[in-house]
């Protein structure tokens, strides 16, 4: 799946995590079992942006919200 957010960033959901492209390079986000602020799962099924600019990520292991101002996921 793919989403372009209000800031122009491209978010790509894959079977191996979430990738964010800023026009210059990629940032990869993956599930880390030891980090509660990481992505819920690595198989990303759907992406959406809410009215506050948070990115919602549906994965095979649950729903995560990327809190842009904190740079973390909340599951």
PDB file of C-alpha atoms in Angstrom:
ATOM      1  CA  UNK A   1       0.000   0.000   0.000  1.00  0.00           C
ATOM      2  CA  UNK A   2       1.065   3.606  -0.475  1.00  0.00           C
ATOM      3  CA  UNK A   3       0.157   7.017   0.969  1.00  0.00           C
ATOM      4  CA  UNK A   4       1.355  10.553   0.288  1.00  0.00           C
ATOM      5  CA  UNK A   5       0.796  12.611   3.420  1.00  0.00           C
ATOM      6  CA  UNK A   6       0.009  16.314   3.736  1.00  0.00           C
ATOM      7  CA  UNK A   7       3.735  17.142   4.005  1.00  0.00           C
ATOM      8  CA  UNK A   8       4.485  15.351   0.738  1.00  0.00           C
ATOM      9  CA  UNK A   9       6.206  12.326   2.277  1.00  0.00           C
ATOM     10  CA  UNK A  10       5.589   8.974   0.591  1.00  0.00           C
ATOM     11  CA  UNK A  11       4.760   6.033   2.893  1.00  0.00           C
ATOM     12  CA  UNK A  12       5.122   2.521   1.460  1.00  0.00           C
ATOM     13  CA  UNK A  13       3.679  -0.465   3.302  1.00  0.00           C
ATOM     14  CA  UNK A  14       5.341  -3.770   2.469  1.00  0.00           C
ATOM     15  CA  UNK A  15       5.435  -7.342   3.752  1.00  0.00           C
ATOM     16  CA  UNK A  16       8.647  -6.418   5.551  1.00  0.00           C
ATOM     17  CA  UNK A  17       7.783  -3.166   7.303  1.00  0.00           C
ATOM     18  CA  UNK A  18       6.972   0.454   6.556  1.00  0.00           C
ATOM     19  CA  UNK A  19       9.173   2.752   4.482  1.00  0.00           C
ATOM     20  CA  UNK A  20       9.029   6.550   4.388  1.00  0.00           C
ATOM     21  CA  UNK A  21      10.532   8.427   1.431  1.00  0.00           C
ATOM     22  CA  UNK A  22      11.303  12.133   1.836  1.00  0.00           C
ATOM     23  CA  UNK A  23      12.535  12.824  -1.701  1.00  0.00           C
ATOM     24  CA  UNK A  24      16.164  12.088  -0.806  1.00  0.00           C
ATOM     25  CA  UNK A  25      16.170   8.750   0.978  1.00  0.00           C
ATOM     26  CA  UNK A  26      14.198   6.102   2.823  1.00  0.00           C
ATOM     27  CA  UNK A  27      13.565   5.569   6.523  1.00  0.00           C
ATOM     28  CA  UNK A  28      12.526   2.012   7.383  1.00  0.00           C
ATOM     29  CA  UNK A  29      10.287   1.093  10.311  1.00  0.00           C
ATOM     30  CA  UNK A  30       9.932  -2.492  11.508  1.00  0.00           C
ATOM     31  CA  UNK A  31       8.523  -4.347  14.474  1.00  0.00           C
ATOM     32  CA  UNK A  32      10.986  -4.759  17.331  1.00  0.00           C
ATOM     33  CA  UNK A  33       9.728  -7.167  20.039  1.00  0.00           C
ATOM     34  CA  UNK A  34      11.754  -5.356  22.706  1.00  0.00           C
ATOM     35  CA  UNK A  35      10.438  -1.881  21.828  1.00  0.00           C
ATOM     36  CA  UNK A  36       6.822  -1.042  22.660  1.00  0.00           C
ATOM     37  CA  UNK A  37       7.056   2.123  20.519  1.00  0.00           C
ATOM     38  CA  UNK A  38       7.818   0.176  17.327  1.00  0.00           C
ATOM     39  CA  UNK A  39       5.437  -0.914  14.576  1.00  0.00           C
ATOM     40  CA  UNK A  40       2.916  -3.607  15.663  1.00  0.00           C
ATOM     41  CA  UNK A  41       3.861  -5.991  12.845  1.00  0.00           C
ATOM     42  CA  UNK A  42       5.940  -6.096   9.682  1.00  0.00           C
ATOM     43  CA  UNK A  43       3.261  -7.058   7.138  1.00  0.00           C
ATOM     44  CA  UNK A  44       1.592  -3.706   6.399  1.00  0.00           C
ATOM     45  CA  UNK A  45      -1.900  -3.988   4.897  1.00  0.00           C
ATOM     46  CA  UNK A  46      -3.238  -0.426   4.846  1.00  0.00           C
ATOM     47  CA  UNK A  47      -2.252   3.208   5.531  1.00  0.00           C
ATOM     48  CA  UNK A  48      -4.266   6.327   6.390  1.00  0.00           C
ATOM     49  CA  UNK A  49      -3.624   9.857   7.676  1.00  0.00           C
ATOM     50  CA  UNK A  50      -5.931  11.459  10.239  1.00  0.00           C
ATOM     51  CA  UNK A  51      -6.878  15.133  10.674  1.00  0.00           C
ATOM     52  CA  UNK A  52      -3.942  15.651  13.072  1.00  0.00           C
ATOM     53  CA  UNK A  53      -1.353  14.345  10.590  1.00  0.00           C
ATOM     54  CA  UNK A  54      -0.830  11.030  12.381  1.00  0.00           C
ATOM     55  CA  UNK A  55      -0.218   8.021  10.137  1.00  0.00           C
ATOM     56  CA  UNK A  56      -2.331   4.936  10.921  1.00  0.00           C
ATOM     57  CA  UNK A  57      -0.804   1.615   9.914  1.00  0.00           C
ATOM     58  CA  UNK A  58      -2.802  -1.632   9.759  1.00  0.00           C
ATOM     59  CA  UNK A  59      -0.529  -4.666  10.089  1.00  0.00           C
ATOM     60  CA  UNK A  60      -0.944  -8.414  10.413  1.00  0.00           C
ATOM     61  CA  UNK A  61      -0.416  -8.043  14.179  1.00  0.00           C
ATOM     62  CA  UNK A  62      -2.589  -5.009  14.929  1.00  0.00           C
ATOM     63  CA  UNK A  63      -3.076  -1.306  14.356  1.00  0.00           C
ATOM     64  CA  UNK A  64      -0.329   1.248  14.988  1.00  0.00           C
ATOM     65  CA  UNK A  65      -0.430   5.037  14.930  1.00  0.00           C
ATOM     66  CA  UNK A  66       2.762   6.934  14.044  1.00  0.00           C
ATOM     67  CA  UNK A  67       2.853   9.998  16.281  1.00  0.00           C
ATOM     68  CA  UNK A  68       4.696  12.409  14.026  1.00  0.00           C
ATOM     69  CA  UNK A  69       5.692  14.904  16.712  1.00  0.00           C
ATOM     70  CA  UNK A  70       7.217  12.153  18.878  1.00  0.00           C
ATOM     71  CA  UNK A  71       8.561   9.947  16.073  1.00  0.00           C
ATOM     72  CA  UNK A  72       7.148   6.782  17.664  1.00  0.00           C
ATOM     73  CA  UNK A  73       4.337   4.299  17.122  1.00  0.00           C
ATOM     74  CA  UNK A  74       1.509   3.699  19.561  1.00  0.00           C
ATOM     75  CA  UNK A  75      -0.186   0.317  19.186  1.00  0.00           C
TER      76      UNK A  75
END
